[in-house]
XYZ file of C-alpha atoms in Angstrom:
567
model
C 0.000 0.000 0.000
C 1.259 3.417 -0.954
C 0.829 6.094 1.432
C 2.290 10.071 1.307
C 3.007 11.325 4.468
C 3.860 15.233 3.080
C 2.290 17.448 1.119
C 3.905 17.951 -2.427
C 7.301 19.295 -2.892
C 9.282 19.981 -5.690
C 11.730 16.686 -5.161
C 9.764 13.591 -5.184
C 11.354 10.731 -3.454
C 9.830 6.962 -3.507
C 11.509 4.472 -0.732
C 10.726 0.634 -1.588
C 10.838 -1.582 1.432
C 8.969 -4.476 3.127
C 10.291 -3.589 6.984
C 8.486 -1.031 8.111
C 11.158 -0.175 10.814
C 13.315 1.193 7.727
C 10.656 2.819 6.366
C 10.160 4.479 9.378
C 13.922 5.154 9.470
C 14.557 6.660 5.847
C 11.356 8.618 6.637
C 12.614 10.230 9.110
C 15.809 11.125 7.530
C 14.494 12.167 3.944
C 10.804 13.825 5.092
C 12.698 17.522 6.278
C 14.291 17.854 2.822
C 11.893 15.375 0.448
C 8.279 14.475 -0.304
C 7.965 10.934 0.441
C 5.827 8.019 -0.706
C 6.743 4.581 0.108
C 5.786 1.114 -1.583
C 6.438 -2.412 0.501
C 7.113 -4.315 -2.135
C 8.856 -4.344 -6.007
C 5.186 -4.173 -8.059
C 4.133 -1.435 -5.660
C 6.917 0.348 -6.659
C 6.562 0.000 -10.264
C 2.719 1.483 -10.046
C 4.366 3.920 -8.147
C 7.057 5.347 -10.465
C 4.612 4.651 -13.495
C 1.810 7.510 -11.602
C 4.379 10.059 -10.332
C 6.676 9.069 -13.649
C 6.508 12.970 -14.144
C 7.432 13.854 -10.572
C 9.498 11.775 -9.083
C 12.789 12.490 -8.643
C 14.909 9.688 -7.465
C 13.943 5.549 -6.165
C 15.539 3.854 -3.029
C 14.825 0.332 -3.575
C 15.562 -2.722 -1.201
C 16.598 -5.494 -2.942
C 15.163 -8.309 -1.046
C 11.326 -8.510 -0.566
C 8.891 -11.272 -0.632
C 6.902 -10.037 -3.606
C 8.909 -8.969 -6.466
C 12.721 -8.265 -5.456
C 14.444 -4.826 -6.297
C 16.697 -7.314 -8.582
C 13.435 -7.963 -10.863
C 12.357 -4.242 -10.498
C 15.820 -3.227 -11.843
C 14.957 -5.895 -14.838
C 11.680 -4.399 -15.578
C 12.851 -0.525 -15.347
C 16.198 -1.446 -17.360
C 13.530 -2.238 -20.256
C 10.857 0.272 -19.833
C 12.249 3.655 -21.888
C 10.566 5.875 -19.659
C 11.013 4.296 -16.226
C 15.297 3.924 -17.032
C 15.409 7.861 -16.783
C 14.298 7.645 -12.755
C 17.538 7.024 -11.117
C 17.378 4.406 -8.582
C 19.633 4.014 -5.111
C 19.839 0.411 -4.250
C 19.336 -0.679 -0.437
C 20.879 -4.218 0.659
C 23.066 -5.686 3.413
C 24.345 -7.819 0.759
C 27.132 -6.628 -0.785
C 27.581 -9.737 -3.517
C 24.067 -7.899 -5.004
C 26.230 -4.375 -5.557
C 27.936 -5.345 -8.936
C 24.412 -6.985 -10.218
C 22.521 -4.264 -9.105
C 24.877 -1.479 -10.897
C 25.256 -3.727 -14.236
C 21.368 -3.043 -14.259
C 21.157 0.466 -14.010
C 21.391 1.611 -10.208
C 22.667 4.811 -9.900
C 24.235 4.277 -6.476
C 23.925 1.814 -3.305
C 23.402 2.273 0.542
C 24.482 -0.971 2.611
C 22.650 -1.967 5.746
C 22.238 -0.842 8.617
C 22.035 2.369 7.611
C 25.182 5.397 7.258
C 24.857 8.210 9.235
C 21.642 10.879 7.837
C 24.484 13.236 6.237
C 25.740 10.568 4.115
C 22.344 9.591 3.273
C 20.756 12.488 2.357
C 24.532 13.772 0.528
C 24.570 10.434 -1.609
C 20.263 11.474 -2.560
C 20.968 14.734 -2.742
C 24.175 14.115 -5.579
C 22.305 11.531 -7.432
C 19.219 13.733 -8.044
C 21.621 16.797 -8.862
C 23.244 14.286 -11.565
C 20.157 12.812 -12.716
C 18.577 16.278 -13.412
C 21.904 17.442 -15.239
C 21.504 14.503 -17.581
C 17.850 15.401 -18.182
C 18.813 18.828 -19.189
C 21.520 17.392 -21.587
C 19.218 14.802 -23.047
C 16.246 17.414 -23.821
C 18.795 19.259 -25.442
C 19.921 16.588 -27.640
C 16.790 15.794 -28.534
C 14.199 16.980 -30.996
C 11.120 17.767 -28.916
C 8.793 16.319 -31.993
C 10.489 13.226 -32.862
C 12.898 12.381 -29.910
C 15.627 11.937 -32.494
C 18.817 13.688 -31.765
C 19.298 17.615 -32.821
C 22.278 18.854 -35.693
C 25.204 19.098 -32.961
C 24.820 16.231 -30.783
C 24.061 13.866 -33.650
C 27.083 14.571 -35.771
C 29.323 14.853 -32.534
C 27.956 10.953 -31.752
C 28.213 10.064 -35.465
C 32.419 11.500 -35.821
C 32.340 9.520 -32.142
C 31.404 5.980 -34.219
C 33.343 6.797 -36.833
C 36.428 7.455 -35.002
C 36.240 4.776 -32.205
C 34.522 1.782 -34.389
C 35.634 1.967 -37.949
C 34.849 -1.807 -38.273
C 31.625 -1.091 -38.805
C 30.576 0.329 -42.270
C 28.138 2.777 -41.192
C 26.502 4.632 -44.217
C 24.824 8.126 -44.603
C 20.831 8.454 -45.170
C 18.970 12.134 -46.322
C 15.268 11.864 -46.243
C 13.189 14.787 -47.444
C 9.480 15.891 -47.284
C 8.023 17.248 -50.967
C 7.325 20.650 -50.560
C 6.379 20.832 -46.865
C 6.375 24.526 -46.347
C 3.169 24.093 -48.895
C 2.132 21.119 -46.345
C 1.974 23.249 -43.524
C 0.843 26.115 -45.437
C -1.981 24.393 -46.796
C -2.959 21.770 -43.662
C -1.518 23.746 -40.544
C 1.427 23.392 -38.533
C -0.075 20.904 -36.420
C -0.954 18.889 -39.278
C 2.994 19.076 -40.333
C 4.151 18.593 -36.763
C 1.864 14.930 -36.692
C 3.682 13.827 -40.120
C 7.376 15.136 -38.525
C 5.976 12.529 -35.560
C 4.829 10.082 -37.934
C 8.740 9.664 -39.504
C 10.459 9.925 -36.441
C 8.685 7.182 -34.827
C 9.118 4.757 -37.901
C 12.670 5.923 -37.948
C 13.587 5.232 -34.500
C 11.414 1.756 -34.492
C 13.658 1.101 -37.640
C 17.023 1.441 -35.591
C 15.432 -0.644 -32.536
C 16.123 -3.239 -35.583
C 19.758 -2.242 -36.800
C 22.866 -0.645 -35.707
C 22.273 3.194 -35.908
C 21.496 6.802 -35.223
C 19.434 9.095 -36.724
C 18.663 13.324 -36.295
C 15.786 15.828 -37.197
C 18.381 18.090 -39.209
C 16.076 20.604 -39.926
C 12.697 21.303 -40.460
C 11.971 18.505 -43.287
C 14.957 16.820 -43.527
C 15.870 13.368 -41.368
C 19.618 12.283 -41.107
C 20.242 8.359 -40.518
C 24.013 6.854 -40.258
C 23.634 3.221 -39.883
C 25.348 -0.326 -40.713
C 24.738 -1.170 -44.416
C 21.597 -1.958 -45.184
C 21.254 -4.235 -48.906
C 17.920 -2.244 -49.489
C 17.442 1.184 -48.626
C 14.589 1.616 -51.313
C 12.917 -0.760 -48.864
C 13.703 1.422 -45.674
C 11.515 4.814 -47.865
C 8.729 2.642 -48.742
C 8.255 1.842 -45.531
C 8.433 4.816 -44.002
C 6.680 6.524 -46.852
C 4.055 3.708 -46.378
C 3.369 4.899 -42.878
C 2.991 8.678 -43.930
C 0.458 7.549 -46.578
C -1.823 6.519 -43.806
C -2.404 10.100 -42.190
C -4.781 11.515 -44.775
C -6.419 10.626 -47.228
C -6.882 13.882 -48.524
C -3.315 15.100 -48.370
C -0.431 13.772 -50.940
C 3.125 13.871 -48.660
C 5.734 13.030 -50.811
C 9.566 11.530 -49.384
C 12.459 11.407 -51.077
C 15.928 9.554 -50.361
C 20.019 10.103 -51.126
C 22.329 7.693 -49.423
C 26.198 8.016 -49.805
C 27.335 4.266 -48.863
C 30.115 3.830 -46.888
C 33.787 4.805 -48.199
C 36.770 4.489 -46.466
C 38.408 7.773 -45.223
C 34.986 10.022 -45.921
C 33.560 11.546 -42.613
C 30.180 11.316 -41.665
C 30.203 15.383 -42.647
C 31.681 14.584 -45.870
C 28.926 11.908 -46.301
C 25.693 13.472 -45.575
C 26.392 16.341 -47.657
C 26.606 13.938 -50.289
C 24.060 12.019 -49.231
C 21.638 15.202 -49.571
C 23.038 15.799 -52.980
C 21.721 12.642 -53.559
C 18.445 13.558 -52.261
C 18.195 16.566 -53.988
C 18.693 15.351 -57.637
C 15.642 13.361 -57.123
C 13.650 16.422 -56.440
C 10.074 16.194 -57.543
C 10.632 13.423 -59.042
C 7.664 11.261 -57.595
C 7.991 8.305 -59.693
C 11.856 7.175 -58.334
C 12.092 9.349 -55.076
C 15.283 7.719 -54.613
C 19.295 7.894 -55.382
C 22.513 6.366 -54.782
C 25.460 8.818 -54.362
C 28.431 8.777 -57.318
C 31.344 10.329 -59.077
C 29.246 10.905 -61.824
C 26.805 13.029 -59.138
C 29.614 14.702 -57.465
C 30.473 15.850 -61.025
C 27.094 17.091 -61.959
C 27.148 18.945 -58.208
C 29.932 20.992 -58.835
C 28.850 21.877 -62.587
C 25.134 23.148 -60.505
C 27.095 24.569 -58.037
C 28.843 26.765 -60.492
C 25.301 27.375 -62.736
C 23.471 28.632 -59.371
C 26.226 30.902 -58.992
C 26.426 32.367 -61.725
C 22.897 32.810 -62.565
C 22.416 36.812 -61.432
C 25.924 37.737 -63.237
C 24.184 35.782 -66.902
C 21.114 37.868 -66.059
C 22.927 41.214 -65.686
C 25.817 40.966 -68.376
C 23.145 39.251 -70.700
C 24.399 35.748 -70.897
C 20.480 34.912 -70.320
C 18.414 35.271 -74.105
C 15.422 35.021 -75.304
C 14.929 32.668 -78.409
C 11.633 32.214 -80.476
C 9.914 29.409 -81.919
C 7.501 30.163 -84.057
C 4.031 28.708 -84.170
C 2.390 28.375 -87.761
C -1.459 27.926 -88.587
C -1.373 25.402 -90.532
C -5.225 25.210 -91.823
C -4.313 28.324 -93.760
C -2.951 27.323 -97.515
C 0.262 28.343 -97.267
C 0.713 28.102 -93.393
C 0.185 31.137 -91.511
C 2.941 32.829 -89.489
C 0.332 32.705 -86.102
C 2.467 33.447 -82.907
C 5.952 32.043 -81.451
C 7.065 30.517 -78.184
C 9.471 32.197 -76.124
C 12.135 30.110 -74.911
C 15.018 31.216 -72.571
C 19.229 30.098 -73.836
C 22.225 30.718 -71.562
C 25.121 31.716 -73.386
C 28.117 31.494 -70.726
C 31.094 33.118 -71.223
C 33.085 29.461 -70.261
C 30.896 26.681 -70.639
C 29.350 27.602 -74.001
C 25.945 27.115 -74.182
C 24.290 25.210 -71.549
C 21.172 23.161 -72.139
C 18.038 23.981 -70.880
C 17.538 20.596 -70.066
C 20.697 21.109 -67.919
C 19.897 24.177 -65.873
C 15.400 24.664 -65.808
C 15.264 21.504 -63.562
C 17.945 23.116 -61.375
C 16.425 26.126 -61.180
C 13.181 24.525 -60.325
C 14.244 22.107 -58.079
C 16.145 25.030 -55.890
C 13.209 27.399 -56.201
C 14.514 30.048 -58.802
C 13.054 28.838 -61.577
C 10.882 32.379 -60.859
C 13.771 34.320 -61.292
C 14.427 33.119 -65.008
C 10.026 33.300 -65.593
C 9.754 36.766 -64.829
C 13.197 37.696 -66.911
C 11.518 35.954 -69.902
C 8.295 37.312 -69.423
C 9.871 40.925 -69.866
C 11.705 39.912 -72.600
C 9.051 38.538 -74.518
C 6.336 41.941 -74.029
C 9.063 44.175 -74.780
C 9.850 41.954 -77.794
C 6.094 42.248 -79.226
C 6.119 46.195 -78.684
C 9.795 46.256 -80.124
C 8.380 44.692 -83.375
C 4.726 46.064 -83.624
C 6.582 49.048 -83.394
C 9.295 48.363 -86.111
C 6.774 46.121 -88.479
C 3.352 47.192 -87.429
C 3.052 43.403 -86.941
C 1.591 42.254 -84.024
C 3.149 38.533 -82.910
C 1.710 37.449 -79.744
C 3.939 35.361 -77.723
C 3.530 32.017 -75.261
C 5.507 32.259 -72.207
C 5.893 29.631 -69.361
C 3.888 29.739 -66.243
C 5.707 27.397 -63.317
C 4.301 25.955 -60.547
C 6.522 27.921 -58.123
C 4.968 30.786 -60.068
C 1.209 29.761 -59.550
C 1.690 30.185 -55.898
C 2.732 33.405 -56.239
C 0.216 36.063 -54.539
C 1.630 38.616 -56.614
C 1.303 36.812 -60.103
C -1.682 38.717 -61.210
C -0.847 41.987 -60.142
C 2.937 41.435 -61.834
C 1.475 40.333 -65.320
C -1.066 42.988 -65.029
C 1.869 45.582 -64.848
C 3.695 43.842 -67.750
C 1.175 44.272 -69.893
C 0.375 48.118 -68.636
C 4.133 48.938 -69.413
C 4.619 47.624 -72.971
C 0.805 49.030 -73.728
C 0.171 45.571 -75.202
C -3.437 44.087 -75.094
C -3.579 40.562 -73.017
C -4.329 38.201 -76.103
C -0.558 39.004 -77.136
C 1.207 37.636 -73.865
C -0.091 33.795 -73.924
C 0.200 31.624 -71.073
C 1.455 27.856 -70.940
C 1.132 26.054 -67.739
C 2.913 22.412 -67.491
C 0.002 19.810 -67.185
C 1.653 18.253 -64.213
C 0.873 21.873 -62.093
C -2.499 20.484 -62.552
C -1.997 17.841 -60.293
C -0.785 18.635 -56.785
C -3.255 21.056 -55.321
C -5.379 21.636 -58.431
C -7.945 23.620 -56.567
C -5.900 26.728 -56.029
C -3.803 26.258 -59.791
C -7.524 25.946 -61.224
C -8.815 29.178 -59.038
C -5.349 31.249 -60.353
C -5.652 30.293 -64.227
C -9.563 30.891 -63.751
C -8.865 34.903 -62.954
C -6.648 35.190 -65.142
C -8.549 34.195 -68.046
C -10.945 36.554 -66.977
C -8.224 39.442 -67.322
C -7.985 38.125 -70.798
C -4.884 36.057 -71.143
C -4.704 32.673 -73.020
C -3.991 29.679 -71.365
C -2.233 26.743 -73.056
C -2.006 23.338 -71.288
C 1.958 22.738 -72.266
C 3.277 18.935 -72.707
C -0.843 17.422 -72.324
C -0.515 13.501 -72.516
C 2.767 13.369 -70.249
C 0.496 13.326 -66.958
C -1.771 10.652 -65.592
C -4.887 12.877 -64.571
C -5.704 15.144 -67.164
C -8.927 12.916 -68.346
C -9.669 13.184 -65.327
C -9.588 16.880 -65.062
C -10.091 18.217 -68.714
C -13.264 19.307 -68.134
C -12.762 21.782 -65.079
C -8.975 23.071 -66.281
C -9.885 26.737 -67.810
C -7.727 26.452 -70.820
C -7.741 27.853 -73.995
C -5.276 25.663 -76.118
C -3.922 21.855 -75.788
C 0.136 21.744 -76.396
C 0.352 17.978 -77.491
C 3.485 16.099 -76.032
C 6.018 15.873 -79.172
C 6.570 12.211 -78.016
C 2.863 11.660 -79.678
C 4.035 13.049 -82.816
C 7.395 11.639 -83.441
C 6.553 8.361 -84.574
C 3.138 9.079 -85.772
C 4.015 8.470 -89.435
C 5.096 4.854 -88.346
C 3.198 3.748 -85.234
C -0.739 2.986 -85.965
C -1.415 3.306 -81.610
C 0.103 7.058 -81.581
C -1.748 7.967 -84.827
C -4.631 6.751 -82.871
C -3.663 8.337 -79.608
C -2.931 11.313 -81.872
C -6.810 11.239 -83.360
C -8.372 10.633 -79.633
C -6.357 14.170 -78.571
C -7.415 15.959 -81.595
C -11.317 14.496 -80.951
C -11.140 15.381 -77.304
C -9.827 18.934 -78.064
C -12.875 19.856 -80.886
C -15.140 18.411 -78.113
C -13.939 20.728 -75.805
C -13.580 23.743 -78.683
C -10.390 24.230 -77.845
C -7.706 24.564 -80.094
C -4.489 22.287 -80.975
C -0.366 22.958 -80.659
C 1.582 20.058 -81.909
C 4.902 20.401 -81.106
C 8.309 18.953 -82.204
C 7.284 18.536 -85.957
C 10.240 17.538 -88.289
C 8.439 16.018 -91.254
C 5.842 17.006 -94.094
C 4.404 13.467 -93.306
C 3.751 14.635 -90.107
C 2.577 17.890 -90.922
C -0.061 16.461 -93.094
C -1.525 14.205 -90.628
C -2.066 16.490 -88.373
C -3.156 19.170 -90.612
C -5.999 16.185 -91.878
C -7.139 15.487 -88.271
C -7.344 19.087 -87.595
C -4.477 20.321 -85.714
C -5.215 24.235 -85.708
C -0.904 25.097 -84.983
C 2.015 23.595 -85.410
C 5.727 24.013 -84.345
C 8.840 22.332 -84.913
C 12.220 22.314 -87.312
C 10.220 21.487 -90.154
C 9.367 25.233 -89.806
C 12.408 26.711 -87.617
C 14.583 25.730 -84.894
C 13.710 28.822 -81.987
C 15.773 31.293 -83.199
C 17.399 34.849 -81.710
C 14.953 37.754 -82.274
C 17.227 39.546 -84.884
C 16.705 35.928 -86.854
C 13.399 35.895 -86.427
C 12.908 38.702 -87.806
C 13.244 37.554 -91.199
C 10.664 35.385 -90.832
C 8.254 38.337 -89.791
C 9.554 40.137 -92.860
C 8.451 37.489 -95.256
C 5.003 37.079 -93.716
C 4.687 41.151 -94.096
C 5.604 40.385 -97.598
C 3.050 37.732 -98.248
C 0.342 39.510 -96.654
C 1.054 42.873 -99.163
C 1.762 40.167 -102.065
C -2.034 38.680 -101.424
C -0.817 34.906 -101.003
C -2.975 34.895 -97.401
């Protein structure tokens, strides 16, 4: 039976003991400096620690009782997580039990009969100070969400395993969240906080299974160093398997780099290679996952040096504009109809750098805005350049990015664009990516919805290369569908992508929208799609995109049909 004999205190103390003339006796010692509860026998005391778990301070447990021993106590505490951070003075005239007793977690032990009340209450009075010092250290090592350890105590413990146990082959894990400031954004921090939960827990009940330690680096971002694992893909799916339950309502996406173990590379070294990892696959939903190379490190450095230089190519005009035009091709002879701007980085070392090299870079860092917005300038000061020069008005399709869709200043930035250049808002055209569609398509479908009511175009770029847009057609505001050039390279061979081909063109006049093929090489191709009704069509077989003073010429000539009466 459990009884309290003070009222509350700060310092909690529990003595376990089935003679109640030492209860009586460590009462009287502790009860001037203490609260105390007591417990006769070893379950006693484990309800005991388990209801004041959040109070007590320290345990003085007799060893030999009739029901439950402190011996079996010690066993049950040494496996409980909680109950192992209550330190726990042993109490025994047998001094054989001392070594036993310490090998299972006592912090201290008092022999029978009892030392003087000075040493007693000095030996309490140290262990509590100690116990509470560790407690200190370990919330500070600790990530209050997911009880993994924080930046500096995890790589201090991680250079400690690699220094002191290089037989083991410990390799580096990054593990990312999708776009989480959007998850929180959109869902609420608490929301975000359950999903950090969610992966710590999985983490940590992976490493109750294998050799390791893990950290919450930083808001999204999970560190693991463990002994090699022969499937890591494995390790994401499961933990990505676990997030999937939260909602059903919410897509949370993971992603993984690991840098495997290599001999003479620091854990440091490692996990920033690990995240470089991580970061190549980013947005990439399909393989969330990548193995750390030469080849990477390589490709690091060479996007290391592009991200650098990207504000010196805007301002010394590395960054251009090129044009592709975009010919009507239900007029007999085709119809110079409009052009897609499309941005080239001419640097002053590398040469000229493929946009298929730097745009995902840009995007997947978050700056793909920057080189939007310099485009978007270009191209309106391009059409009033050449309305003014020609008295030809070509309007122009520029890109619309995701990153630039959750912009709250979109609208109010086009609308200046077009103010500025005095252009009317059927000459700047819009193409949005189909796959913008698809994560959060209420609020992509609410932005390209006002600004079709301000008057701009909207083209669905790359349609076919997604998964939902059946799905979806018939709520996406759009204007024009930009077929996927992979539909129209092999249509003069393949009977499925003339048919695939036909269904898009179908789908499109049911709709009443119009048609951009794009990547068109052949007059084979041309003339299919021309028959099926494809309304525009770019591609070499008309021009590669070209620099505006080369385009020119192709402005020039439509001037000159248009006066010679071939249109």
């Amino acid at each position: 039976m459990i009884q309290s004999k003070q009222i509350q205190r700060q310092q909690l103390v529990l003595v376990v003991d089935d003679q109640e003339i030492n209860l009586d006796i460590l009462g009287m010692i502790l009860e001037d400096d203490y609260d105390v509860i007591y417990a006769s026998n070893g379950q006693e005391a484990l309800d005991a620690m388990r209801e004041h778990l959040d109070d007590l301070s320290i345990v003085l447990l007799d060893l030999i009782m009739p029901v439950m021993g402190g011996i079996e106590v010690l066993e049950h505490v040494r496996a409980d997580e909680q109950l192992r951070q209550i330190p726990i003075i042993v109490l025994t005239a047998d001094h054989k039990a001392e070594l036993q007793a310490l090998q299972l977690g006592a912090a201290d032990f008092i022999t029978k009969p009892f030392d003087t009340h000075e040493v007693i209450l000095a030996r309490v009075g140290r262990i509590i100070e100690l116990s509470e010092g560790r407690q200190l250290i370990s919330a500070a090592e600790h990530d209050r969400l997911t009880m993994l350890y924080t930046r500096n105590f995890f790589y201090e413990y991680a250079s400690r395993l690699y220094k002191y146990h290089q037989e083991r082959h410990m390799d580096a894990i990054v593990l990312n969240i999708e776009q989480f400031h959007s998850i929180n954004a959109l869902n609420g921090r608490e929301f975000g906080d359950k999903v950090l939960c969610c992966i710590g827990d999985e983490i940590r009940a992976i490493l109750s299974e294998i050799f390791g330690i893990a950290s919450r680096l930083e808001a999204d971002r999970f560190n693991i160093y463990c002994e090699y694992q022969g499937d890591y893909r494995a390790i994401l799916d499961r933990i990505q398997g676990k997030v999937d339950k939260l909602s059903e309502r919410v897509d949370i996406h993971l992603r993984m780099g690991v840098m495997p173990w290599s001999d003479g590379v620091d854990p440091v070294a490692m996990f920033d290679r690990a995240r470089t990892a991580c970061n190549m696959v980013r947005g990439n939903f399909r393989n969330p996952f990548e193995i750390y190379s030469e080849e990477m490190r390589q490709r690091e450095l060479l996007n290391q040096r592009l991200l650098n230089d990207l504000r010196t190519a805007r301002d010394e005009r590395q960054l251009r504009v090129y044009y592709q035009p975009k010919y009507d091709v239900q007029c007999d002879p085709p119809r110079l109809a409009s052009a897609e701007a499309l941005i080239r980085w001419q640097h002053p070392e590398l040469g000229m750098v493929s946009p298929g090299d730097f745009i995902p870079l840009l995007e997947g860092n978050g700056l793909i805005g920057f080189v939007d917005s310099f485009v978007w300038q270009e191209a309106a000061r391009q059409v009033a350049a050449w309305r003014e020069t020609y008295g030809f008005t070509l309007p122009i399709s520029v890109n619309l990015s995701r990153t630039d869709l959750f912009d709250p200043t979109l609208l109010v930035r086009l609308q200046s664009l077009i103010a500025e250049n005095e252009l009317d808002y059927q000459c700047i055209k819009l193409e949005v990516t189909e796959s913008a569609y698809t994560d959060n398509a209420a609020h992509v479908l609410d932005v390209i919805a006002r600004l079709r009511e301000l008057g701009f175009e909207i083209e669905m770029d790359d349609f076919g290369s997604g998964y939902s847009s059946l799905n979806m057609l018939s709520e996406m505001p759009i204007d024009v569908l930009k077929m996927d050039m992979k539909f129209v390279r092999n249509i003069e061979s393949n009977a499925t992508d003339r048919r695939l081909v036909t269904l898009i063109l179908d789908i499109a006049d049911y709709l009443e929208v119009k048609v951009v093929a794009e990547g068109v090489e052949s007059e084979g191709q041309l003339e299919l799609l021309r028959d099926g009704g494809c309304n525009l069509v770019q591609g070499y077989f008309f021009s590669r995109p070209l620099p505006p003073e080369e385009f020119e010429e192709l402005i020039r000539r439509e001037i000159a049909r248009e006066r010679n009466g071939d249109l």
